[in-house]
């Protein structure tokens, strides 16, 4: 029997065949029972370094302490007129929205906003590619997060055929120069790539499909995306290689455990900015198993 949440969605979906670790598998996302081959491998997929999620009580206590520091950071930004801009990218279901929510949860929403732009309008399609994003940049004292960004042109657009190869190449050439302008203008600029394993993505898609509260997050394009995992990974590698720079480095966060990922992202932000009253003991040290820089870290290599 299909779950009630699955019935809410328009129509049943056929089982798909996908390649996982070189093995072709059949996955019926409408089946409420998660396959054992996904369940057993999800957390450890893509070489994730921990066997268990971070303890919930430890997570809650640490998150609250770090959120207090974020409130201090925001007060400092409003006092000094500082501007912060951070992009969150990653495969579908990597946890971008949850990280952003954890960051902004106790900040003043008047000066901390999130940007999640829809598909470009016909007018926007005729503009400079970066133009609609620049319009959302922070003003003095403002803290802005982007749930996906101009990096759509480095991931979903080339994989799904929404841009030409020439547009993709032009983007890769121009973006490091564009991002240098952001830094040179004094904006505190961060780029986060949330990395998950393929089996974890499948588990999270399955969870969404069968949730009464989150089924709206699942769409037919997610089904198509599941069959293009290798294409997305190739696009990711090209993106990290071509757009990682000293002035705008990619911070890669292994996110099979959302709790650890959220804490490490917040720690990195707090460690990077010299705000008044910063408590370095509370912030703690980064976990080098979870957070690092660039393509080498994303592929599990050192250095």
PDB file of C-alpha atoms in Angstrom:
ATOM      1  CA  UNK A   1       0.000   0.000   0.000  1.00  0.00           C
ATOM      2  CA  UNK A   2       1.266   3.471  -0.871  1.00  0.00           C
ATOM      3  CA  UNK A   3       1.804   5.880   1.993  1.00  0.00           C
ATOM      4  CA  UNK A   4      -0.752   8.650   2.447  1.00  0.00           C
ATOM      5  CA  UNK A   5       1.826  11.276   1.541  1.00  0.00           C
ATOM      6  CA  UNK A   6       2.674   9.503  -1.705  1.00  0.00           C
ATOM      7  CA  UNK A   7      -0.995   9.567  -2.659  1.00  0.00           C
ATOM      8  CA  UNK A   8      -1.062  13.336  -2.218  1.00  0.00           C
ATOM      9  CA  UNK A   9       1.425  13.753  -5.026  1.00  0.00           C
ATOM     10  CA  UNK A  10       0.147  13.776  -8.585  1.00  0.00           C
ATOM     11  CA  UNK A  11       0.436  10.270  -9.968  1.00  0.00           C
ATOM     12  CA  UNK A  12       2.674   7.334  -9.183  1.00  0.00           C
ATOM     13  CA  UNK A  13       6.202   7.194 -10.519  1.00  0.00           C
ATOM     14  CA  UNK A  14       7.744   4.218 -12.219  1.00  0.00           C
ATOM     15  CA  UNK A  15      10.734   2.511 -10.676  1.00  0.00           C
ATOM     16  CA  UNK A  16      13.965   3.837 -12.155  1.00  0.00           C
ATOM     17  CA  UNK A  17      17.271   2.183 -12.863  1.00  0.00           C
ATOM     18  CA  UNK A  18      20.298   3.989 -11.500  1.00  0.00           C
ATOM     19  CA  UNK A  19      23.987   3.182 -11.231  1.00  0.00           C
ATOM     20  CA  UNK A  20      25.417   3.280  -7.711  1.00  0.00           C
ATOM     21  CA  UNK A  21      29.117   2.529  -7.170  1.00  0.00           C
ATOM     22  CA  UNK A  22      29.235   0.979 -10.624  1.00  0.00           C
ATOM     23  CA  UNK A  23      26.295  -1.366  -9.950  1.00  0.00           C
ATOM     24  CA  UNK A  24      22.964  -0.877 -11.713  1.00  0.00           C
ATOM     25  CA  UNK A  25      20.083  -0.834  -9.243  1.00  0.00           C
ATOM     26  CA  UNK A  26      16.316  -0.532  -9.468  1.00  0.00           C
ATOM     27  CA  UNK A  27      14.761   2.010  -7.110  1.00  0.00           C
ATOM     28  CA  UNK A  28      11.015   2.400  -6.606  1.00  0.00           C
ATOM     29  CA  UNK A  29      10.635   5.634  -4.692  1.00  0.00           C
ATOM     30  CA  UNK A  30       6.886   5.047  -4.334  1.00  0.00           C
ATOM     31  CA  UNK A  31       7.546   1.966  -2.204  1.00  0.00           C
ATOM     32  CA  UNK A  32       7.339   3.157   1.437  1.00  0.00           C
ATOM     33  CA  UNK A  33      10.002   0.628   2.454  1.00  0.00           C
ATOM     34  CA  UNK A  34      13.502   1.990   1.962  1.00  0.00           C
ATOM     35  CA  UNK A  35      15.712  -0.641   0.264  1.00  0.00           C
ATOM     36  CA  UNK A  36      18.310  -2.257   2.529  1.00  0.00           C
ATOM     37  CA  UNK A  37      21.142  -1.386   0.123  1.00  0.00           C
ATOM     38  CA  UNK A  38      20.371   2.295   0.705  1.00  0.00           C
ATOM     39  CA  UNK A  39      19.628   2.062   4.423  1.00  0.00           C
ATOM     40  CA  UNK A  40      22.872   0.237   5.243  1.00  0.00           C
ATOM     41  CA  UNK A  41      25.126   2.526   3.225  1.00  0.00           C
ATOM     42  CA  UNK A  42      23.498   5.975   3.523  1.00  0.00           C
ATOM     43  CA  UNK A  43      25.420   7.504   6.426  1.00  0.00           C
ATOM     44  CA  UNK A  44      28.773   6.066   5.367  1.00  0.00           C
ATOM     45  CA  UNK A  45      28.314   6.812   1.663  1.00  0.00           C
ATOM     46  CA  UNK A  46      31.049   8.772  -0.098  1.00  0.00           C
ATOM     47  CA  UNK A  47      33.497   7.774   2.638  1.00  0.00           C
ATOM     48  CA  UNK A  48      31.769   9.658   5.458  1.00  0.00           C
ATOM     49  CA  UNK A  49      34.080   9.439   8.499  1.00  0.00           C
ATOM     50  CA  UNK A  50      31.551   8.790  11.297  1.00  0.00           C
ATOM     51  CA  UNK A  51      29.458   5.696  12.051  1.00  0.00           C
ATOM     52  CA  UNK A  52      26.715   7.576  13.904  1.00  0.00           C
ATOM     53  CA  UNK A  53      25.045  10.951  13.809  1.00  0.00           C
ATOM     54  CA  UNK A  54      26.103  13.483  16.415  1.00  0.00           C
ATOM     55  CA  UNK A  55      24.141  12.976  19.652  1.00  0.00           C
ATOM     56  CA  UNK A  56      21.003  15.141  19.595  1.00  0.00           C
ATOM     57  CA  UNK A  57      21.480  16.654  23.056  1.00  0.00           C
ATOM     58  CA  UNK A  58      25.092  17.565  22.271  1.00  0.00           C
ATOM     59  CA  UNK A  59      23.984  19.081  18.982  1.00  0.00           C
ATOM     60  CA  UNK A  60      21.228  21.166  20.580  1.00  0.00           C
ATOM     61  CA  UNK A  61      23.500  22.478  23.330  1.00  0.00           C
ATOM     62  CA  UNK A  62      26.325  23.357  20.938  1.00  0.00           C
ATOM     63  CA  UNK A  63      23.983  24.935  18.395  1.00  0.00           C
ATOM     64  CA  UNK A  64      22.481  27.256  20.994  1.00  0.00           C
ATOM     65  CA  UNK A  65      25.933  28.374  22.134  1.00  0.00           C
ATOM     66  CA  UNK A  66      26.986  29.090  18.550  1.00  0.00           C
ATOM     67  CA  UNK A  67      23.748  30.928  17.837  1.00  0.00           C
ATOM     68  CA  UNK A  68      24.507  33.259  20.749  1.00  0.00           C
ATOM     69  CA  UNK A  69      27.779  34.048  18.979  1.00  0.00           C
ATOM     70  CA  UNK A  70      25.873  34.710  15.744  1.00  0.00           C
ATOM     71  CA  UNK A  71      23.737  37.267  17.589  1.00  0.00           C
ATOM     72  CA  UNK A  72      26.960  38.991  18.705  1.00  0.00           C
ATOM     73  CA  UNK A  73      28.239  38.867  15.132  1.00  0.00           C
ATOM     74  CA  UNK A  74      25.092  40.480  13.798  1.00  0.00           C
ATOM     75  CA  UNK A  75      25.252  43.263  16.399  1.00  0.00           C
ATOM     76  CA  UNK A  76      28.855  43.947  15.374  1.00  0.00           C
ATOM     77  CA  UNK A  77      27.905  44.072  11.699  1.00  0.00           C
ATOM     78  CA  UNK A  78      25.103  46.536  12.362  1.00  0.00           C
ATOM     79  CA  UNK A  79      27.423  48.678  14.478  1.00  0.00           C
ATOM     80  CA  UNK A  80      30.241  48.717  11.925  1.00  0.00           C
ATOM     81  CA  UNK A  81      28.163  48.625   8.737  1.00  0.00           C
ATOM     82  CA  UNK A  82      29.713  45.325   7.707  1.00  0.00           C
ATOM     83  CA  UNK A  83      28.175  43.258   4.941  1.00  0.00           C
ATOM     84  CA  UNK A  84      28.121  39.458   4.763  1.00  0.00           C
ATOM     85  CA  UNK A  85      27.180  37.330   1.771  1.00  0.00           C
ATOM     86  CA  UNK A  86      27.218  33.552   1.753  1.00  0.00           C
ATOM     87  CA  UNK A  87      26.256  31.060  -0.917  1.00  0.00           C
ATOM     88  CA  UNK A  88      25.040  27.540  -0.200  1.00  0.00           C
ATOM     89  CA  UNK A  89      25.372  25.037  -2.990  1.00  0.00           C
ATOM     90  CA  UNK A  90      25.213  21.259  -3.148  1.00  0.00           C
ATOM     91  CA  UNK A  91      23.319  18.390  -4.679  1.00  0.00           C
ATOM     92  CA  UNK A  92      19.566  18.255  -4.165  1.00  0.00           C
ATOM     93  CA  UNK A  93      18.767  17.142  -0.590  1.00  0.00           C
ATOM     94  CA  UNK A  94      22.222  18.121   0.677  1.00  0.00           C
ATOM     95  CA  UNK A  95      20.674  20.151   3.494  1.00  0.00           C
ATOM     96  CA  UNK A  96      21.138  23.731   2.320  1.00  0.00           C
ATOM     97  CA  UNK A  97      17.838  24.972   3.718  1.00  0.00           C
ATOM     98  CA  UNK A  98      18.442  23.392   7.112  1.00  0.00           C
ATOM     99  CA  UNK A  99      21.870  24.983   7.463  1.00  0.00           C
ATOM    100  CA  UNK A 100      20.486  28.388   6.527  1.00  0.00           C
ATOM    101  CA  UNK A 101      17.633  27.997   9.015  1.00  0.00           C
ATOM    102  CA  UNK A 102      20.077  27.080  11.802  1.00  0.00           C
ATOM    103  CA  UNK A 103      22.166  30.179  11.050  1.00  0.00           C
ATOM    104  CA  UNK A 104      19.266  32.635  10.903  1.00  0.00           C
ATOM    105  CA  UNK A 105      17.039  31.099  13.583  1.00  0.00           C
ATOM    106  CA  UNK A 106      17.826  33.648  16.311  1.00  0.00           C
ATOM    107  CA  UNK A 107      19.136  36.540  14.242  1.00  0.00           C
ATOM    108  CA  UNK A 108      17.178  39.738  13.702  1.00  0.00           C
ATOM    109  CA  UNK A 109      15.278  39.029  10.448  1.00  0.00           C
ATOM    110  CA  UNK A 110      15.261  42.710   9.538  1.00  0.00           C
ATOM    111  CA  UNK A 111      18.997  42.524   8.859  1.00  0.00           C
ATOM    112  CA  UNK A 112      19.376  38.819   8.065  1.00  0.00           C
ATOM    113  CA  UNK A 113      17.544  37.588   5.003  1.00  0.00           C
ATOM    114  CA  UNK A 114      17.633  34.580   2.737  1.00  0.00           C
ATOM    115  CA  UNK A 115      17.475  34.663  -1.050  1.00  0.00           C
ATOM    116  CA  UNK A 116      16.039  31.744  -3.029  1.00  0.00           C
ATOM    117  CA  UNK A 117      15.320  33.003  -6.520  1.00  0.00           C
ATOM    118  CA  UNK A 118      12.871  31.269  -8.879  1.00  0.00           C
ATOM    119  CA  UNK A 119      13.559  30.588 -12.532  1.00  0.00           C
ATOM    120  CA  UNK A 120      14.583  33.777 -14.353  1.00  0.00           C
ATOM    121  CA  UNK A 121      11.804  35.736 -16.032  1.00  0.00           C
ATOM    122  CA  UNK A 122      11.950  36.590 -19.708  1.00  0.00           C
ATOM    123  CA  UNK A 123      13.280  40.029 -18.744  1.00  0.00           C
ATOM    124  CA  UNK A 124      15.980  38.535 -16.539  1.00  0.00           C
ATOM    125  CA  UNK A 125      16.987  36.107 -19.271  1.00  0.00           C
ATOM    126  CA  UNK A 126      17.875  39.131 -21.398  1.00  0.00           C
ATOM    127  CA  UNK A 127      20.064  40.707 -18.708  1.00  0.00           C
ATOM    128  CA  UNK A 128      23.671  40.235 -17.668  1.00  0.00           C
ATOM    129  CA  UNK A 129      23.696  36.776 -16.099  1.00  0.00           C
ATOM    130  CA  UNK A 130      24.745  37.976 -12.624  1.00  0.00           C
ATOM    131  CA  UNK A 131      22.412  40.964 -12.574  1.00  0.00           C
ATOM    132  CA  UNK A 132      19.457  39.504 -10.689  1.00  0.00           C
ATOM    133  CA  UNK A 133      21.786  38.156  -8.017  1.00  0.00           C
ATOM    134  CA  UNK A 134      23.647  41.450  -7.570  1.00  0.00           C
ATOM    135  CA  UNK A 135      20.292  43.122  -6.915  1.00  0.00           C
ATOM    136  CA  UNK A 136      20.020  40.972  -3.770  1.00  0.00           C
ATOM    137  CA  UNK A 137      23.454  41.796  -2.341  1.00  0.00           C
ATOM    138  CA  UNK A 138      23.664  43.085   1.258  1.00  0.00           C
ATOM    139  CA  UNK A 139      23.613  46.703   2.260  1.00  0.00           C
ATOM    140  CA  UNK A 140      25.429  48.063   5.329  1.00  0.00           C
ATOM    141  CA  UNK A 141      24.839  45.921   8.413  1.00  0.00           C
ATOM    142  CA  UNK A 142      23.083  43.171   6.467  1.00  0.00           C
ATOM    143  CA  UNK A 143      23.662  39.410   6.532  1.00  0.00           C
ATOM    144  CA  UNK A 144      22.448  37.658   3.350  1.00  0.00           C
ATOM    145  CA  UNK A 145      22.340  33.955   2.559  1.00  0.00           C
ATOM    146  CA  UNK A 146      21.695  32.476  -0.883  1.00  0.00           C
ATOM    147  CA  UNK A 147      19.961  29.106  -1.148  1.00  0.00           C
ATOM    148  CA  UNK A 148      21.474  28.371  -4.556  1.00  0.00           C
ATOM    149  CA  UNK A 149      23.038  31.173  -6.536  1.00  0.00           C
ATOM    150  CA  UNK A 150      24.713  32.081  -9.815  1.00  0.00           C
ATOM    151  CA  UNK A 151      26.317  28.638  -9.586  1.00  0.00           C
ATOM    152  CA  UNK A 152      23.175  27.187 -11.136  1.00  0.00           C
ATOM    153  CA  UNK A 153      25.117  27.764 -14.356  1.00  0.00           C
ATOM    154  CA  UNK A 154      27.878  25.438 -13.156  1.00  0.00           C
ATOM    155  CA  UNK A 155      25.614  22.587 -12.052  1.00  0.00           C
ATOM    156  CA  UNK A 156      21.975  22.072 -12.894  1.00  0.00           C
ATOM    157  CA  UNK A 157      22.002  24.167 -16.086  1.00  0.00           C
ATOM    158  CA  UNK A 158      24.739  22.303 -17.986  1.00  0.00           C
ATOM    159  CA  UNK A 159      23.637  18.902 -16.660  1.00  0.00           C
ATOM    160  CA  UNK A 160      19.988  19.402 -17.593  1.00  0.00           C
ATOM    161  CA  UNK A 161      20.728  21.232 -20.847  1.00  0.00           C
ATOM    162  CA  UNK A 162      19.407  24.608 -19.675  1.00  0.00           C
ATOM    163  CA  UNK A 163      22.457  26.470 -20.983  1.00  0.00           C
ATOM    164  CA  UNK A 164      24.823  26.006 -23.904  1.00  0.00           C
ATOM    165  CA  UNK A 165      28.384  24.680 -23.548  1.00  0.00           C
ATOM    166  CA  UNK A 166      29.588  28.147 -24.554  1.00  0.00           C
ATOM    167  CA  UNK A 167      27.544  29.797 -21.785  1.00  0.00           C
ATOM    168  CA  UNK A 168      28.905  27.282 -19.278  1.00  0.00           C
ATOM    169  CA  UNK A 169      32.498  27.944 -20.307  1.00  0.00           C
ATOM    170  CA  UNK A 170      31.983  31.711 -20.249  1.00  0.00           C
ATOM    171  CA  UNK A 171      30.606  31.428 -16.714  1.00  0.00           C
ATOM    172  CA  UNK A 172      33.628  29.436 -15.523  1.00  0.00           C
ATOM    173  CA  UNK A 173      35.973  32.040 -17.000  1.00  0.00           C
ATOM    174  CA  UNK A 174      34.158  35.101 -15.691  1.00  0.00           C
ATOM    175  CA  UNK A 175      33.073  34.053 -12.210  1.00  0.00           C
ATOM    176  CA  UNK A 176      36.466  34.285 -10.435  1.00  0.00           C
ATOM    177  CA  UNK A 177      36.780  37.877 -11.721  1.00  0.00           C
ATOM    178  CA  UNK A 178      33.225  38.681 -10.643  1.00  0.00           C
ATOM    179  CA  UNK A 179      33.873  37.309  -7.167  1.00  0.00           C
ATOM    180  CA  UNK A 180      37.084  39.289  -6.805  1.00  0.00           C
ATOM    181  CA  UNK A 181      34.993  42.430  -7.232  1.00  0.00           C
ATOM    182  CA  UNK A 182      32.766  41.287  -4.366  1.00  0.00           C
ATOM    183  CA  UNK A 183      35.734  40.839  -2.042  1.00  0.00           C
ATOM    184  CA  UNK A 184      37.444  44.029  -3.203  1.00  0.00           C
ATOM    185  CA  UNK A 185      34.309  45.979  -2.284  1.00  0.00           C
ATOM    186  CA  UNK A 186      34.692  44.824   1.327  1.00  0.00           C
ATOM    187  CA  UNK A 187      31.887  42.261   1.495  1.00  0.00           C
ATOM    188  CA  UNK A 188      32.556  39.273   3.750  1.00  0.00           C
ATOM    189  CA  UNK A 189      32.016  36.545   1.149  1.00  0.00           C
ATOM    190  CA  UNK A 190      31.642  32.801   1.738  1.00  0.00           C
ATOM    191  CA  UNK A 191      30.948  29.887  -0.614  1.00  0.00           C
ATOM    192  CA  UNK A 192      29.823  26.587   0.911  1.00  0.00           C
ATOM    193  CA  UNK A 193      29.461  23.308  -0.966  1.00  0.00           C
ATOM    194  CA  UNK A 194      27.461  20.753   1.036  1.00  0.00           C
ATOM    195  CA  UNK A 195      28.627  17.310  -0.001  1.00  0.00           C
ATOM    196  CA  UNK A 196      26.598  14.103   0.451  1.00  0.00           C
ATOM    197  CA  UNK A 197      26.897  10.542  -0.781  1.00  0.00           C
ATOM    198  CA  UNK A 198      24.627   9.109  -3.444  1.00  0.00           C
ATOM    199  CA  UNK A 199      22.896   6.665  -1.113  1.00  0.00           C
ATOM    200  CA  UNK A 200      22.240   9.459   1.382  1.00  0.00           C
ATOM    201  CA  UNK A 201      20.643  11.534  -1.348  1.00  0.00           C
ATOM    202  CA  UNK A 202      18.389   8.619  -2.283  1.00  0.00           C
ATOM    203  CA  UNK A 203      17.403   8.136   1.363  1.00  0.00           C
ATOM    204  CA  UNK A 204      16.522  11.809   1.757  1.00  0.00           C
ATOM    205  CA  UNK A 205      14.494  11.816  -1.468  1.00  0.00           C
ATOM    206  CA  UNK A 206      12.643   8.745  -0.207  1.00  0.00           C
ATOM    207  CA  UNK A 207      11.996  10.430   3.148  1.00  0.00           C
ATOM    208  CA  UNK A 208      10.571  13.463   1.374  1.00  0.00           C
ATOM    209  CA  UNK A 209       8.390  11.413  -0.917  1.00  0.00           C
ATOM    210  CA  UNK A 210       6.724   9.718   2.055  1.00  0.00           C
ATOM    211  CA  UNK A 211       6.417  12.706   4.394  1.00  0.00           C
ATOM    212  CA  UNK A 212       3.126  14.534   4.835  1.00  0.00           C
ATOM    213  CA  UNK A 213       5.032  17.677   5.781  1.00  0.00           C
ATOM    214  CA  UNK A 214       7.863  17.653   3.238  1.00  0.00           C
ATOM    215  CA  UNK A 215       6.439  15.934   0.157  1.00  0.00           C
ATOM    216  CA  UNK A 216       6.199  19.355  -1.521  1.00  0.00           C
ATOM    217  CA  UNK A 217      10.007  19.367  -1.689  1.00  0.00           C
ATOM    218  CA  UNK A 218      10.018  16.373  -4.015  1.00  0.00           C
ATOM    219  CA  UNK A 219       9.419  16.903  -7.738  1.00  0.00           C
ATOM    220  CA  UNK A 220       9.691  15.005 -11.029  1.00  0.00           C
ATOM    221  CA  UNK A 221      12.937  16.843 -11.796  1.00  0.00           C
ATOM    222  CA  UNK A 222      14.400  15.175  -8.688  1.00  0.00           C
ATOM    223  CA  UNK A 223      13.621  11.811 -10.264  1.00  0.00           C
ATOM    224  CA  UNK A 224      15.450  12.819 -13.425  1.00  0.00           C
ATOM    225  CA  UNK A 225      18.316  14.133 -11.338  1.00  0.00           C
ATOM    226  CA  UNK A 226      18.721  10.775  -9.581  1.00  0.00           C
ATOM    227  CA  UNK A 227      19.687   9.210 -12.892  1.00  0.00           C
ATOM    228  CA  UNK A 228      22.336  11.890 -13.536  1.00  0.00           C
ATOM    229  CA  UNK A 229      24.456  11.545 -10.390  1.00  0.00           C
ATOM    230  CA  UNK A 230      27.702  10.979 -12.300  1.00  0.00           C
ATOM    231  CA  UNK A 231      26.978  13.971 -14.546  1.00  0.00           C
ATOM    232  CA  UNK A 232      26.417  16.181 -11.516  1.00  0.00           C
ATOM    233  CA  UNK A 233      29.649  14.976  -9.912  1.00  0.00           C
ATOM    234  CA  UNK A 234      31.627  15.768 -13.072  1.00  0.00           C
ATOM    235  CA  UNK A 235      30.051  19.236 -13.193  1.00  0.00           C
ATOM    236  CA  UNK A 236      30.857  19.735  -9.504  1.00  0.00           C
ATOM    237  CA  UNK A 237      34.488  18.798 -10.029  1.00  0.00           C
ATOM    238  CA  UNK A 238      34.853  21.228 -12.925  1.00  0.00           C
ATOM    239  CA  UNK A 239      33.176  23.974 -10.902  1.00  0.00           C
ATOM    240  CA  UNK A 240      35.385  23.472  -7.838  1.00  0.00           C
ATOM    241  CA  UNK A 241      38.528  23.318  -9.948  1.00  0.00           C
ATOM    242  CA  UNK A 242      37.784  26.398 -12.038  1.00  0.00           C
ATOM    243  CA  UNK A 243      36.156  28.724  -9.475  1.00  0.00           C
ATOM    244  CA  UNK A 244      38.080  27.974  -6.270  1.00  0.00           C
ATOM    245  CA  UNK A 245      40.417  30.898  -5.606  1.00  0.00           C
ATOM    246  CA  UNK A 246      42.337  32.551  -2.747  1.00  0.00           C
ATOM    247  CA  UNK A 247      39.863  35.438  -2.670  1.00  0.00           C
ATOM    248  CA  UNK A 248      36.766  33.209  -2.940  1.00  0.00           C
ATOM    249  CA  UNK A 249      37.586  29.663  -1.797  1.00  0.00           C
ATOM    250  CA  UNK A 250      35.071  26.849  -1.817  1.00  0.00           C
ATOM    251  CA  UNK A 251      34.429  25.582   1.703  1.00  0.00           C
ATOM    252  CA  UNK A 252      33.372  21.950   1.387  1.00  0.00           C
ATOM    253  CA  UNK A 253      31.286  20.436   4.185  1.00  0.00           C
ATOM    254  CA  UNK A 254      30.576  16.708   4.370  1.00  0.00           C
ATOM    255  CA  UNK A 255      26.877  16.685   5.169  1.00  0.00           C
ATOM    256  CA  UNK A 256      25.660  13.096   5.478  1.00  0.00           C
ATOM    257  CA  UNK A 257      25.038  14.069   9.120  1.00  0.00           C
ATOM    258  CA  UNK A 258      23.120  17.346   8.994  1.00  0.00           C
ATOM    259  CA  UNK A 259      23.880  18.105  12.629  1.00  0.00           C
ATOM    260  CA  UNK A 260      27.643  18.093  12.243  1.00  0.00           C
ATOM    261  CA  UNK A 261      27.372  20.002   8.972  1.00  0.00           C
ATOM    262  CA  UNK A 262      25.328  22.821  10.486  1.00  0.00           C
ATOM    263  CA  UNK A 263      27.706  23.259  13.406  1.00  0.00           C
ATOM    264  CA  UNK A 264      30.792  23.301  11.180  1.00  0.00           C
ATOM    265  CA  UNK A 265      29.333  25.901   8.823  1.00  0.00           C
ATOM    266  CA  UNK A 266      28.468  28.206  11.721  1.00  0.00           C
ATOM    267  CA  UNK A 267      31.890  27.668  13.302  1.00  0.00           C
ATOM    268  CA  UNK A 268      33.607  28.602  10.069  1.00  0.00           C
ATOM    269  CA  UNK A 269      31.647  31.839   9.774  1.00  0.00           C
ATOM    270  CA  UNK A 270      32.351  32.772  13.386  1.00  0.00           C
ATOM    271  CA  UNK A 271      36.045  31.911  13.106  1.00  0.00           C
ATOM    272  CA  UNK A 272      36.397  34.058   9.983  1.00  0.00           C
ATOM    273  CA  UNK A 273      35.055  37.388  11.274  1.00  0.00           C
ATOM    274  CA  UNK A 274      36.633  39.548  14.027  1.00  0.00           C
ATOM    275  CA  UNK A 275      33.418  40.593  15.784  1.00  0.00           C
ATOM    276  CA  UNK A 276      33.308  42.165  19.242  1.00  0.00           C
ATOM    277  CA  UNK A 277      33.081  39.763  22.180  1.00  0.00           C
ATOM    278  CA  UNK A 278      33.982  36.674  20.199  1.00  0.00           C
ATOM    279  CA  UNK A 279      34.338  33.667  22.524  1.00  0.00           C
ATOM    280  CA  UNK A 280      36.879  31.385  20.863  1.00  0.00           C
ATOM    281  CA  UNK A 281      36.377  28.678  23.500  1.00  0.00           C
ATOM    282  CA  UNK A 282      32.671  28.483  22.743  1.00  0.00           C
ATOM    283  CA  UNK A 283      33.267  28.489  19.002  1.00  0.00           C
ATOM    284  CA  UNK A 284      35.756  25.651  19.292  1.00  0.00           C
ATOM    285  CA  UNK A 285      37.891  24.159  16.559  1.00  0.00           C
ATOM    286  CA  UNK A 286      36.874  22.957  13.125  1.00  0.00           C
ATOM    287  CA  UNK A 287      36.532  19.221  12.548  1.00  0.00           C
ATOM    288  CA  UNK A 288      38.981  18.508   9.684  1.00  0.00           C
ATOM    289  CA  UNK A 289      37.090  15.301   8.895  1.00  0.00           C
ATOM    290  CA  UNK A 290      33.990  17.320   8.076  1.00  0.00           C
ATOM    291  CA  UNK A 291      35.113  20.672   6.682  1.00  0.00           C
ATOM    292  CA  UNK A 292      37.886  21.605   4.259  1.00  0.00           C
ATOM    293  CA  UNK A 293      38.629  23.496   1.060  1.00  0.00           C
ATOM    294  CA  UNK A 294      38.361  22.819  -2.636  1.00  0.00           C
ATOM    295  CA  UNK A 295      38.251  19.858  -4.959  1.00  0.00           C
ATOM    296  CA  UNK A 296      40.836  17.763  -3.119  1.00  0.00           C
ATOM    297  CA  UNK A 297      38.742  17.723   0.053  1.00  0.00           C
ATOM    298  CA  UNK A 298      35.528  17.071  -1.883  1.00  0.00           C
ATOM    299  CA  UNK A 299      37.158  14.010  -3.440  1.00  0.00           C
ATOM    300  CA  UNK A 300      38.511  12.787  -0.115  1.00  0.00           C
ATOM    301  CA  UNK A 301      42.134  13.733  -0.698  1.00  0.00           C
ATOM    302  CA  UNK A 302      44.440  15.649   1.603  1.00  0.00           C
ATOM    303  CA  UNK A 303      45.934  18.972   0.584  1.00  0.00           C
TER     304      UNK A 303
END
